mmCIF file of C-alpha atoms in Angstrom:
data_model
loop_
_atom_site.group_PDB
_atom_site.id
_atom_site.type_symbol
_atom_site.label_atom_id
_atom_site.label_comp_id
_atom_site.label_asym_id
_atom_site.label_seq_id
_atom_site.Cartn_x
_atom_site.Cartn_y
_atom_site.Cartn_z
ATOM 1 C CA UNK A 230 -54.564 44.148 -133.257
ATOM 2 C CA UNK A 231 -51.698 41.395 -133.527
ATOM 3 C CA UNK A 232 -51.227 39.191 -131.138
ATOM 4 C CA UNK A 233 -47.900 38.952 -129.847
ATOM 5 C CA UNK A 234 -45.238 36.281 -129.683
ATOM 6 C CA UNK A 235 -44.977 33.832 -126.681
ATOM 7 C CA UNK A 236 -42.065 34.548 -124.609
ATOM 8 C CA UNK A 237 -38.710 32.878 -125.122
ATOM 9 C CA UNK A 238 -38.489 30.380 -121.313
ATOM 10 C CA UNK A 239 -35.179 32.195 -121.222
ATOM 11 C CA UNK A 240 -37.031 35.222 -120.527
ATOM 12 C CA UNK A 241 -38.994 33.856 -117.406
ATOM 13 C CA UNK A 242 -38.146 31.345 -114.481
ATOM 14 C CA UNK A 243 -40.912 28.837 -112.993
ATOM 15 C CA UNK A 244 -40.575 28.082 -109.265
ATOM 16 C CA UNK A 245 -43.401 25.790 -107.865
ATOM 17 C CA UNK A 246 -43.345 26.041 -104.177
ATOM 18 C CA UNK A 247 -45.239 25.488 -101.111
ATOM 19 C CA UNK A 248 -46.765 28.650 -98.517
ATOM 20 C CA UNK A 249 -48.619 28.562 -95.225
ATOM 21 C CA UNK A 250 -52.261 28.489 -95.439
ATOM 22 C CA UNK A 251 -55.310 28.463 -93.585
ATOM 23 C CA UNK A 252 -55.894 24.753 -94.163
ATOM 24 C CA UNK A 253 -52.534 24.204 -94.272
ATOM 25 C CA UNK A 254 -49.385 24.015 -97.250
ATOM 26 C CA UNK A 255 -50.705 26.165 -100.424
ATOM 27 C CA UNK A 256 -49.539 25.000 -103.553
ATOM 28 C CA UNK A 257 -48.588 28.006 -105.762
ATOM 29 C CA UNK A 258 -46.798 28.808 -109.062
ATOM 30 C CA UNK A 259 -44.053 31.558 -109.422
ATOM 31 C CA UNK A 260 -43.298 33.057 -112.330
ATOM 32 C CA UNK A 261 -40.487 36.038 -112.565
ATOM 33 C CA UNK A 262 -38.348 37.673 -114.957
ATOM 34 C CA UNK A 263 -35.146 35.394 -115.504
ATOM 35 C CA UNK A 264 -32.907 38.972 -116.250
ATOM 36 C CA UNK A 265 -33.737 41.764 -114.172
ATOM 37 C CA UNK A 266 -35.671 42.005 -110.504
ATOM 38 C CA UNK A 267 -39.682 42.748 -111.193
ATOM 39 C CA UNK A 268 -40.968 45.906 -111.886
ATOM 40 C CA UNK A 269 -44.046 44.782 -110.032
ATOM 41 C CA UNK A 270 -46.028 41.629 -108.269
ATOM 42 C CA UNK A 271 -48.518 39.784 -109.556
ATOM 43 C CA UNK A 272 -51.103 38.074 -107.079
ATOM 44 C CA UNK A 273 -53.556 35.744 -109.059
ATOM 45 C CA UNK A 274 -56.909 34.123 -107.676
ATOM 46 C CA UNK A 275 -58.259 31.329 -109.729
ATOM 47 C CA UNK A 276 -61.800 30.759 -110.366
ATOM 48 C CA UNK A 277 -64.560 27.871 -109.275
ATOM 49 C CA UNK A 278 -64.393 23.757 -109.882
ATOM 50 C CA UNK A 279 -64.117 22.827 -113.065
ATOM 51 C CA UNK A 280 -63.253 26.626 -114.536
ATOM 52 C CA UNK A 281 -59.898 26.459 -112.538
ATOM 53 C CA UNK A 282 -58.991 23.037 -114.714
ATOM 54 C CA UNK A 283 -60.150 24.649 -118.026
ATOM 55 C CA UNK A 284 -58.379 28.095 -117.198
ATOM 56 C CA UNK A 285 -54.736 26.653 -116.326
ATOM 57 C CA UNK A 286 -53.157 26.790 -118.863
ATOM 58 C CA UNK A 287 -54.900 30.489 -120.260
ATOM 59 C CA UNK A 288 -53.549 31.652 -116.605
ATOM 60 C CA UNK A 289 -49.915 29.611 -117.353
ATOM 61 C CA UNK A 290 -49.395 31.831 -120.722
ATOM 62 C CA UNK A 291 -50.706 34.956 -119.470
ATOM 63 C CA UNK A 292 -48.081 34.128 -116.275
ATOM 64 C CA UNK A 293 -45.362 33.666 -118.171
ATOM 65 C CA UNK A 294 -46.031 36.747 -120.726
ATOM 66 C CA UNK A 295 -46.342 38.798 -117.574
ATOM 67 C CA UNK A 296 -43.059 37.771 -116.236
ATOM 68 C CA UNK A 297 -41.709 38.312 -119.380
ATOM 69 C CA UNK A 298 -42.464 41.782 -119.515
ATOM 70 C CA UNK A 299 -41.386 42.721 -115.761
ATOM 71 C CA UNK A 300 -43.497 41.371 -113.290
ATOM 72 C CA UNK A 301 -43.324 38.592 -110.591
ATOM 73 C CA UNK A 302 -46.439 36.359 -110.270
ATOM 74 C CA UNK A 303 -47.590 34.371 -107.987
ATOM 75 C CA UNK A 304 -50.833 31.772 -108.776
ATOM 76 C CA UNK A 305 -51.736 30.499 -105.431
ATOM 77 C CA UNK A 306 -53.621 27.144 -105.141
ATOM 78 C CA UNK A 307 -56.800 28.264 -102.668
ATOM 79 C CA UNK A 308 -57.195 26.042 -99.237
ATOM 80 C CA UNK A 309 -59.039 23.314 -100.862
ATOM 81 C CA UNK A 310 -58.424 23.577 -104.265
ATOM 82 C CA UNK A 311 -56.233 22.203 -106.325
ATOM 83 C CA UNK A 312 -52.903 20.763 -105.301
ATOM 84 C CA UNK A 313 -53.345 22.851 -101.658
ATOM 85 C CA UNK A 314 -53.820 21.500 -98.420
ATOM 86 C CA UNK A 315 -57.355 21.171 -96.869
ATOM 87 C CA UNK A 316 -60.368 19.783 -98.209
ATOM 88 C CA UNK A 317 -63.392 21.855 -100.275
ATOM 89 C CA UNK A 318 -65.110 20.495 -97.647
ATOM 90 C CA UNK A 319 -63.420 22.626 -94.802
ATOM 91 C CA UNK A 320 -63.392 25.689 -97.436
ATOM 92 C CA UNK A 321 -64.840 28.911 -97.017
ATOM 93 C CA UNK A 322 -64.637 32.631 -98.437
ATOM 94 C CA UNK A 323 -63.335 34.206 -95.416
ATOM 95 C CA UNK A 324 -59.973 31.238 -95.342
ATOM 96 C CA UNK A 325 -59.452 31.890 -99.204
ATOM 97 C CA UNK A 326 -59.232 35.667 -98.417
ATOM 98 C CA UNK A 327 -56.253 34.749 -95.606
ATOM 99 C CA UNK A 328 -54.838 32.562 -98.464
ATOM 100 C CA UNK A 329 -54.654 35.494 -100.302
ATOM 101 C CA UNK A 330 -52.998 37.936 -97.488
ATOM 102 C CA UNK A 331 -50.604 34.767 -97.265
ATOM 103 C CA UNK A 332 -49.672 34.600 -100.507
ATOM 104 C CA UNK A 333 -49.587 38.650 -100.834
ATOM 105 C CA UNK A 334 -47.015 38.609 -97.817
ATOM 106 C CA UNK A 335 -45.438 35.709 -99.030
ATOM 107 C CA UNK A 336 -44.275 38.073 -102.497
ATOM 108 C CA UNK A 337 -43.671 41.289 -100.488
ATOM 109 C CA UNK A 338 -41.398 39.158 -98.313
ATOM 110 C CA UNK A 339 -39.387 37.498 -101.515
ATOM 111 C CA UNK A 340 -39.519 40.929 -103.828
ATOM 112 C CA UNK A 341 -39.623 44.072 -100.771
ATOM 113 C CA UNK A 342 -42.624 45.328 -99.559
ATOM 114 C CA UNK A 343 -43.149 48.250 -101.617
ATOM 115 C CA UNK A 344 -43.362 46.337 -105.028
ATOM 116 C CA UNK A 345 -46.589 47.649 -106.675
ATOM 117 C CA UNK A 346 -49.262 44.916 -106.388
ATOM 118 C CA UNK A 347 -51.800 44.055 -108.767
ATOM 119 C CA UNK A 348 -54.921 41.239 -107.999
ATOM 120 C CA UNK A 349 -55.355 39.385 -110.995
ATOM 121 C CA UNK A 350 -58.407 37.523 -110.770
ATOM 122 C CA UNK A 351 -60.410 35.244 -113.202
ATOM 123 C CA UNK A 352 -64.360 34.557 -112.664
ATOM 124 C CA UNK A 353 -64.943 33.767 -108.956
ATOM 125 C CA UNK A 354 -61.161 34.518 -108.127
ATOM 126 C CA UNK A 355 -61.906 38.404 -109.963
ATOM 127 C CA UNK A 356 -64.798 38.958 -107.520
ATOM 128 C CA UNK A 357 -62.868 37.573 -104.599
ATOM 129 C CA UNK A 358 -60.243 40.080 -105.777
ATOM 130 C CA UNK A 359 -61.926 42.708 -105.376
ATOM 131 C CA UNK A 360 -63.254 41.609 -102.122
ATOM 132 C CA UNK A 361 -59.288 41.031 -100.838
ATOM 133 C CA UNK A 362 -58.315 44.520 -102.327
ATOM 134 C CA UNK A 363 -60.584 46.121 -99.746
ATOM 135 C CA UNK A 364 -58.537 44.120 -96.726
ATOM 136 C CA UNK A 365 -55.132 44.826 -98.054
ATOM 137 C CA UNK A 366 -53.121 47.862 -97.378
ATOM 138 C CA UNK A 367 -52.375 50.107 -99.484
ATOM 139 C CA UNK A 368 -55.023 48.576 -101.801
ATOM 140 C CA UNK A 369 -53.762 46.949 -104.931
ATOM 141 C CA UNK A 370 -54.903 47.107 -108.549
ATOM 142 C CA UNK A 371 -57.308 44.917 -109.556
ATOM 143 C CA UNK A 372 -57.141 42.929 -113.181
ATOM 144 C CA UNK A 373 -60.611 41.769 -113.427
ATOM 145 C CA UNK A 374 -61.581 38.534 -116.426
ATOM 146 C CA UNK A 375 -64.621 38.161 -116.513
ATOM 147 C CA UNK A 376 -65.373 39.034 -112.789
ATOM 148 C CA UNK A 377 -68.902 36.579 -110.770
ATOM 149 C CA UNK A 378 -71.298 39.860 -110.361
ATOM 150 C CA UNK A 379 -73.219 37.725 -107.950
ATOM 151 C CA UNK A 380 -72.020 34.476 -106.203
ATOM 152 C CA UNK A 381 -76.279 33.393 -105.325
ATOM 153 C CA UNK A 382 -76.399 33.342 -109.407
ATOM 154 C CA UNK A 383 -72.902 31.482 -109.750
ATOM 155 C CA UNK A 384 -74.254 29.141 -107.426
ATOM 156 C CA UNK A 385 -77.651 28.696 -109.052
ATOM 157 C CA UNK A 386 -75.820 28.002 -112.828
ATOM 158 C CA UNK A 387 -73.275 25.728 -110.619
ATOM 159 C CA UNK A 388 -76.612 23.759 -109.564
ATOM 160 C CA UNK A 389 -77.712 23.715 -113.066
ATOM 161 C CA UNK A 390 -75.208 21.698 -113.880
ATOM 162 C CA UNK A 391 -76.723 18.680 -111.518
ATOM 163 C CA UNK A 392 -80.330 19.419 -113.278
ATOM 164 C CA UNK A 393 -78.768 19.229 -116.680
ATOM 165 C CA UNK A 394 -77.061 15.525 -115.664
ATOM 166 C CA UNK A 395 -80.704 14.677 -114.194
ATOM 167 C CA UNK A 396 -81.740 15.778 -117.771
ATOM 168 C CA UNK A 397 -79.136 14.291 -119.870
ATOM 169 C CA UNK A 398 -79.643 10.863 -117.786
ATOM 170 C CA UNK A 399 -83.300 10.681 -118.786
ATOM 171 C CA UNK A 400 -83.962 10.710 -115.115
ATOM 172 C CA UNK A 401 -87.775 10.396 -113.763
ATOM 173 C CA UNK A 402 -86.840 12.088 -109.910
ATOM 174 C CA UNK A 403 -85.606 15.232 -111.270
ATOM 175 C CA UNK A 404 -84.447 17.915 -108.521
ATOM 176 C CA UNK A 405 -85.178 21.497 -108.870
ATOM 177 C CA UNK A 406 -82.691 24.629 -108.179
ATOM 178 C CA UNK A 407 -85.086 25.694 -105.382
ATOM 179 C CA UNK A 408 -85.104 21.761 -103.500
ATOM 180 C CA UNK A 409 -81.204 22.205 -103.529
ATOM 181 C CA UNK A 410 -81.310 25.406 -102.250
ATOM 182 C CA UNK A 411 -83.060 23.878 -99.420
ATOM 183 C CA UNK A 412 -81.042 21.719 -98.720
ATOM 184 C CA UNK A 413 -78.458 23.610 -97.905
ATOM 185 C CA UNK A 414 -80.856 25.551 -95.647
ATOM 186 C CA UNK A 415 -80.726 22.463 -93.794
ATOM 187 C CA UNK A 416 -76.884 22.237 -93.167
ATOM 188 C CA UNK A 417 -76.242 19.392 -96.203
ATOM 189 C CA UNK A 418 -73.508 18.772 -98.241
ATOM 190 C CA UNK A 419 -74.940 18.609 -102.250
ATOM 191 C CA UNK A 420 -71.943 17.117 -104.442
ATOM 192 C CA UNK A 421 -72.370 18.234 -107.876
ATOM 193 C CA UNK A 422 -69.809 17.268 -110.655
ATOM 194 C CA UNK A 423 -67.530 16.051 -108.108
ATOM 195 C CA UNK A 424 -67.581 18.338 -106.279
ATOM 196 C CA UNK A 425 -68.636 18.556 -102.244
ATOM 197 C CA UNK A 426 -70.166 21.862 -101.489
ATOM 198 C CA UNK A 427 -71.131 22.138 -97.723
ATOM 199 C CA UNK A 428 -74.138 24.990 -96.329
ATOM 200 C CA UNK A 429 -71.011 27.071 -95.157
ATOM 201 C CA UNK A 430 -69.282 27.238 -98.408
ATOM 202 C CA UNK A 431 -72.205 27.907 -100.368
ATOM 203 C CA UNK A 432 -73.809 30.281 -97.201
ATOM 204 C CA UNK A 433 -70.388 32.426 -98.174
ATOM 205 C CA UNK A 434 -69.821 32.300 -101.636
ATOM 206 C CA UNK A 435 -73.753 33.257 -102.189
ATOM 207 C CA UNK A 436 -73.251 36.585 -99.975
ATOM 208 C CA UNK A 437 -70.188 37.631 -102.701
ATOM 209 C CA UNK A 438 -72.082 40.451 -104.632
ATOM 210 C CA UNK A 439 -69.778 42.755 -106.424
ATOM 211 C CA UNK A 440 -73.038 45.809 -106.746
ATOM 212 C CA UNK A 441 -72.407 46.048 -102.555
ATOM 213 C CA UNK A 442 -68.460 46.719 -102.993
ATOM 214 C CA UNK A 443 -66.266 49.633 -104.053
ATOM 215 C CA UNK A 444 -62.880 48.776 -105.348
ATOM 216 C CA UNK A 445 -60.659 50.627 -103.397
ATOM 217 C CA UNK A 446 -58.330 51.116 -106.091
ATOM 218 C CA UNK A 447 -58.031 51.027 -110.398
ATOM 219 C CA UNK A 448 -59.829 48.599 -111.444
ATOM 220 C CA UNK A 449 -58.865 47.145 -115.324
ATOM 221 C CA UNK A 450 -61.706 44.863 -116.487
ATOM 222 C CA UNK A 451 -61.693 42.793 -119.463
ATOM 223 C CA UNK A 452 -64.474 40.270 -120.850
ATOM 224 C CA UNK A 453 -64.434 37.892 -123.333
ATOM 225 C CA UNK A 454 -67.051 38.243 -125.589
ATOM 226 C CA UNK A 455 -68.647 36.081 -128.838
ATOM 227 C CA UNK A 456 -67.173 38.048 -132.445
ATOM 228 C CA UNK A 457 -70.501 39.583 -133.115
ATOM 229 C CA UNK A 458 -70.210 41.236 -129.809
ATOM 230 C CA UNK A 459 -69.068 45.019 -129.090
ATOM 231 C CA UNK A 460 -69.252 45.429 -125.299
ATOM 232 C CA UNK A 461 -70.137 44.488 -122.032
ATOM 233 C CA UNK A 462 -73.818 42.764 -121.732
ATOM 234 C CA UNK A 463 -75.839 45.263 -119.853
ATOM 235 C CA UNK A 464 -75.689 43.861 -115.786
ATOM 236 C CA UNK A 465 -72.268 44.343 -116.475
ATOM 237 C CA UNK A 466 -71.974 47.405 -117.857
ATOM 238 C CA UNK A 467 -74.547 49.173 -115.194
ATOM 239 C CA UNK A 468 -71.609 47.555 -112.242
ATOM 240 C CA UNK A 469 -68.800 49.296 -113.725
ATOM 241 C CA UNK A 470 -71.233 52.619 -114.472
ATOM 242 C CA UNK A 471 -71.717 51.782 -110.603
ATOM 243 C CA UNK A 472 -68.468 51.612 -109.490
ATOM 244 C CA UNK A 473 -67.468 54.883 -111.713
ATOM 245 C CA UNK A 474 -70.469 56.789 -110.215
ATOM 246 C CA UNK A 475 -68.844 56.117 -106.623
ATOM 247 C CA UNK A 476 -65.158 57.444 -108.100
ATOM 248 C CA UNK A 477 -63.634 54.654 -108.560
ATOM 249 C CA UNK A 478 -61.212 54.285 -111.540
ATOM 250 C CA UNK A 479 -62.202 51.381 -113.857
ATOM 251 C CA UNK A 480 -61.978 51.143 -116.869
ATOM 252 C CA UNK A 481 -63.807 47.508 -118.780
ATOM 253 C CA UNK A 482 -63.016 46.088 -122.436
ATOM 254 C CA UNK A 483 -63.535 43.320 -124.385
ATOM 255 C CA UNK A 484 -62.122 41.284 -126.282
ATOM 256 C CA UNK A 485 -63.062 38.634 -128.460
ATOM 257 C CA UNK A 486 -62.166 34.709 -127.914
ATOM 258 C CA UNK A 487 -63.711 31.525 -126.467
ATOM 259 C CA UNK A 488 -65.365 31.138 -122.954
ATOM 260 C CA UNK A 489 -62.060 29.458 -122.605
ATOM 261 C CA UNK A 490 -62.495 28.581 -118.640
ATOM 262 C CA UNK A 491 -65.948 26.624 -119.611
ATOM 263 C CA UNK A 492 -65.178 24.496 -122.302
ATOM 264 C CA UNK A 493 -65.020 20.946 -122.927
ATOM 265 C CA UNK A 494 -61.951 21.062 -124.945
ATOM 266 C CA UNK A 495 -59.138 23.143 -123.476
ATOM 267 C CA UNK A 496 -58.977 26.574 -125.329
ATOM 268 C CA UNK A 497 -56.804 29.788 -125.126
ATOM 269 C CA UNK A 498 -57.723 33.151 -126.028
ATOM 270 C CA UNK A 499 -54.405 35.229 -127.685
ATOM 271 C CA UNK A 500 -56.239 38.381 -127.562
ATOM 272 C CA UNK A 501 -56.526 38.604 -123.867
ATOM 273 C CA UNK A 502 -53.133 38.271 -123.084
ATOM 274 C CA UNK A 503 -51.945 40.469 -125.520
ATOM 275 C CA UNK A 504 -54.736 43.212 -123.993
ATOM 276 C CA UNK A 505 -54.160 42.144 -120.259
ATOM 277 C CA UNK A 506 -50.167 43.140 -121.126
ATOM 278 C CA UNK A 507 -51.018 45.692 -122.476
ATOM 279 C CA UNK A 508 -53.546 47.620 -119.919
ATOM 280 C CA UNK A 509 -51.163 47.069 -117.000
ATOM 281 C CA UNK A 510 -48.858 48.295 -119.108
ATOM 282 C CA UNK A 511 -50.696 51.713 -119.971
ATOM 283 C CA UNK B 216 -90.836 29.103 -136.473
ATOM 284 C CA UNK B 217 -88.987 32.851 -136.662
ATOM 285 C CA UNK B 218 -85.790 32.921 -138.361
ATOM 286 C CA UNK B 219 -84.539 35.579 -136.398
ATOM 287 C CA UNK B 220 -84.838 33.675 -133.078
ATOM 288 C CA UNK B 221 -82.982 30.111 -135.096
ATOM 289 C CA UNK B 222 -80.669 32.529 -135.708
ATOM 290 C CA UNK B 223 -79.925 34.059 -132.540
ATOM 291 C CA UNK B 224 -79.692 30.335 -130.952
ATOM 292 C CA UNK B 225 -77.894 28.945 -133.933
ATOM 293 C CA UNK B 226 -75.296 31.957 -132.771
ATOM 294 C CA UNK B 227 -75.508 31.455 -128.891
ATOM 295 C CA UNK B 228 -74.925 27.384 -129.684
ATOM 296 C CA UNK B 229 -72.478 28.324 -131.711
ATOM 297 C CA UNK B 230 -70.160 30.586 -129.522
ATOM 298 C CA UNK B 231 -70.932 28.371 -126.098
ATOM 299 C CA UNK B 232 -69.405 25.199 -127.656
ATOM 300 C CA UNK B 233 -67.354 26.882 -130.071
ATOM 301 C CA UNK B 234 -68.040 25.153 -133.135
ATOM 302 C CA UNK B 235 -66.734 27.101 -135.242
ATOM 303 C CA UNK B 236 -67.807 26.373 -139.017
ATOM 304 C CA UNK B 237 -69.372 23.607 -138.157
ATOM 305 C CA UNK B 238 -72.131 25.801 -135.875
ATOM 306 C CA UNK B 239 -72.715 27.900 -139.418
ATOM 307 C CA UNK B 240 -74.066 24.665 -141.270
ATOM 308 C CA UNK B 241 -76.189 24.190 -138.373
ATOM 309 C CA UNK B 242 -80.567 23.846 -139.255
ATOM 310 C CA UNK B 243 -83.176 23.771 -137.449
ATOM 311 C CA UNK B 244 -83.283 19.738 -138.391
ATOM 312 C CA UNK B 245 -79.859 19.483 -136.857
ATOM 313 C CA UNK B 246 -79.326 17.106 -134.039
ATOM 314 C CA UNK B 247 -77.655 18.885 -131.006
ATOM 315 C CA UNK B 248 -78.042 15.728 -128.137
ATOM 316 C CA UNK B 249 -76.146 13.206 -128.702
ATOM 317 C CA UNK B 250 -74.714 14.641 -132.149
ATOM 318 C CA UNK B 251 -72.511 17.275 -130.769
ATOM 319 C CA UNK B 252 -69.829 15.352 -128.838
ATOM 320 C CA UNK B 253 -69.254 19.100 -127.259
ATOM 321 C CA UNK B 254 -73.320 18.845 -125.277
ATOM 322 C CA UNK B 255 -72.368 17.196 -121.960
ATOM 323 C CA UNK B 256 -74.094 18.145 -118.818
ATOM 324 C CA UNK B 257 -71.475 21.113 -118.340
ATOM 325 C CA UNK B 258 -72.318 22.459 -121.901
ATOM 326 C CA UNK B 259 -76.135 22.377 -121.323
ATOM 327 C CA UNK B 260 -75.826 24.389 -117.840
ATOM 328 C CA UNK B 261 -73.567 26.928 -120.024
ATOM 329 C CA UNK B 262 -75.992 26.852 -122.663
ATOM 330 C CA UNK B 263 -79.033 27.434 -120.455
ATOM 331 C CA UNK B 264 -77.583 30.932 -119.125
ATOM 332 C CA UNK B 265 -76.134 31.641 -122.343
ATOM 333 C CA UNK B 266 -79.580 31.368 -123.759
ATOM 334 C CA UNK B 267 -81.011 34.048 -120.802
ATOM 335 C CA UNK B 268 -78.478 35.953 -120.877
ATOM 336 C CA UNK B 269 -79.070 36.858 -124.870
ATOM 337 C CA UNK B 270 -82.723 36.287 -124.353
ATOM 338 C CA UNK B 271 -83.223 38.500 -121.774
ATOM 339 C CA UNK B 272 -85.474 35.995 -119.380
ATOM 340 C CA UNK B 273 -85.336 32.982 -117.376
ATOM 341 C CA UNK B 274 -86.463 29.712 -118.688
ATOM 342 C CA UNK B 275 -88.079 27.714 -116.548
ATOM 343 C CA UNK B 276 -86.236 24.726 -115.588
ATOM 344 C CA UNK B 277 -88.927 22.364 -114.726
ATOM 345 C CA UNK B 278 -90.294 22.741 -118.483
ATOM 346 C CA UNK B 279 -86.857 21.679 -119.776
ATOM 347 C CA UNK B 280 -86.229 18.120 -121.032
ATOM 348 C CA UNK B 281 -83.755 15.895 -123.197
ATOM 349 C CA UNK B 282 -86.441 16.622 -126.062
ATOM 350 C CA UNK B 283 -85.480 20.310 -125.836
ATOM 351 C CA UNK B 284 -82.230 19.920 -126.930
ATOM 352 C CA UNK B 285 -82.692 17.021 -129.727
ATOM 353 C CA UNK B 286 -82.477 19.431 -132.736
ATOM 354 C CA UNK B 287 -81.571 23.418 -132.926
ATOM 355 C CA UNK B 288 -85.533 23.904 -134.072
ATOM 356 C CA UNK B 289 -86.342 22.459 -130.438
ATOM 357 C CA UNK B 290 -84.550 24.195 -128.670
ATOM 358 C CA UNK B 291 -85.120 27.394 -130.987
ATOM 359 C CA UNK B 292 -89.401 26.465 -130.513
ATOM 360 C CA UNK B 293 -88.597 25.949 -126.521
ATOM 361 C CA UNK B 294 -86.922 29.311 -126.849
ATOM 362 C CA UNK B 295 -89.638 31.044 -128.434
ATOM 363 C CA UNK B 296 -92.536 29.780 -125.959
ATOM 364 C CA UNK B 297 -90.451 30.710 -122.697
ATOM 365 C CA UNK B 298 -89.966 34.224 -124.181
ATOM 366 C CA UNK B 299 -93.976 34.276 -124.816
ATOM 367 C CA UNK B 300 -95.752 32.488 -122.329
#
């Protein structure tokens, strides 16, 4: 496959601009054809901590090539996140999902209400996606990278991440997955990589488990896989056979490229935007 | 020590901090900690599910240490007694 050409900026026009939230002012991105009104909206929903800073500018290309081939999209900071109002602290699933009706209102208001809507989602945004497809009417599509299956597990490598500084320090007091676990059975606040996550945060993003949904509409899923790689690992694959069982229209692919939204140095993977163009496309 | 399984982590090292060419020259004598400028605490979290998720099991975290990840043949020999206990 070849990887097509960047857009020309002529062909796209950024607009950074502030919405009502449920914390407050959201920070969001737009990004819409400089020549022509959109063929479509775009509603994206960024992943986790430190994979939203590695993503940006993945999601900023991908934007811009999307608005560059007909389609208005809007990257919305989350209550909490980012450059949005509202601390992580105050953050929970059930606000981010009103962000997301916000932000979904927000472009039906600025391009007409019956603009076809896709959810683009990355990581944790992908599986809170899905979950906001199911609240919003009629359902949009859903462009799934590299969707959470499970937010208990996301939570549990996101904890990992304080072992492996306990480990990397040389540290005698190590803590264990399971004693962090507990304390958020107790109501604490654990801060891990800078990072505060309260009980009620974690209490919400835990109980995200894609195997107990049903998208309510097409669902195009791509993952990014290692070159020696041909599909979907097998968890992932069994969710989508899942979700096809039930009659729901997905369709998963992957493409090759780096783990771009968990790497040290900031990476970008061509191939996915040239696919993720071309699936919404199809 | 297998080859097969210093292969299979040579590749899962390789691909989680992206080496590139550099992850091919890559032995079992090889220091990872504190030789790879990629291996911060972020990298070893990614690396530990990387590692179950090609391994098919879940290593036990209270048997991990710095020492695991001094050379690829420690972490490949960690690798190989967590999949046979």
């Amino acid at each position: 496959m070849t990887a097509t050409a960047p857009p020309s900026p002529a062909d796209y026009t950024l607009e950074a601009l502030f919405i009502a939230g449920a914390l407050g002012q959201l920070f969001c991105i737009h990004t819409f054809p400089s020549h022509a009104p959109p063929q479509g909206v775009i509603l994206y929903a960024h992943p986790f901590g430190e994979e939203m800073n590695k993503s940006r500018r993945q999601v900023a290309l991908q934007a811009r090539s999307f608005a560059a081939s007909g389609y208005a999209v809007l990257q919305c900071d989350l209550s909490g996140c980012g450059d949005s109002a509202g601390e992580l602290t105050d953050a929970e699933v059930s606000r981010w999902l009103d962000d997301l009706q916000q932000a979904r209102a927000w472009l039906a208001q600025r391009w007409g209400a019956d603009q076809p809507c896709v959810l683009w989602g990355l990581r944790l945004g992908a599986t809170l996606a899905v979950l906001a497809s199911q609240c919003q009417s009629p359902a949009p599509r859903l462009l799934l990278w590299q969707p959470v299956l499970d937010g208990r597990q996301f939570l549990n490598q996101f904890l990992r991440v304080k072992l492996a500084t306990d480990i990397l320090s040389g540290a005698h007091e190590r803590t264990t997955v399971a004693a962090l676990w507990q304390q958020w059975q107790r109501g604490d606040t654990i801060e891990i990589g800078g990072y505060l996550l309260t009980a009620r945060l974690a209490d919400s993003i835990a109980a995200l488990d894609l195997s107990q949904l049903t998208p309510a509409a097409p669902v195009i899923w791509l993952d990014v896989v290692a070159e020696d790689a041909t599909d979907l690992t097998a968890p992932r694959l069994a969710l989508v056979n899942q979700w096809q069982q039930q009659g729901g229209a997905v369709t998963a692919q992957v493409v090759t490229g780096p783990p771009f939204w968990a790497m040290q140095e900031i990476a970008e993977c061509a191939a996915l935007i040239t696919r993720s163009c071309e699936r919404l496309a199809g | 020590m297998t080859p097969d399984i210093l292969d299979d982590v040579r590749r899962v090292v390789t691909h989680t901090l992206q080496l590139g060419s550099r992850g091919a020259h890559l032995t079992a004598e090889s220091p990872l900690l504190g030789a790879l400028p990629e291996l911060d605490s972020l990298a070893v979290a990614s690396l530990i599910v990387a590692l179950e998720e090609h391994f098919g099991f879940a290593i036990a975290e209270d048997e991990i240490s710095a020492a695991t990840f001094s050379t690829l043949g420690d972490l490949t020999a960690f690798m190989a007694a967590q999949g046979h206990p």
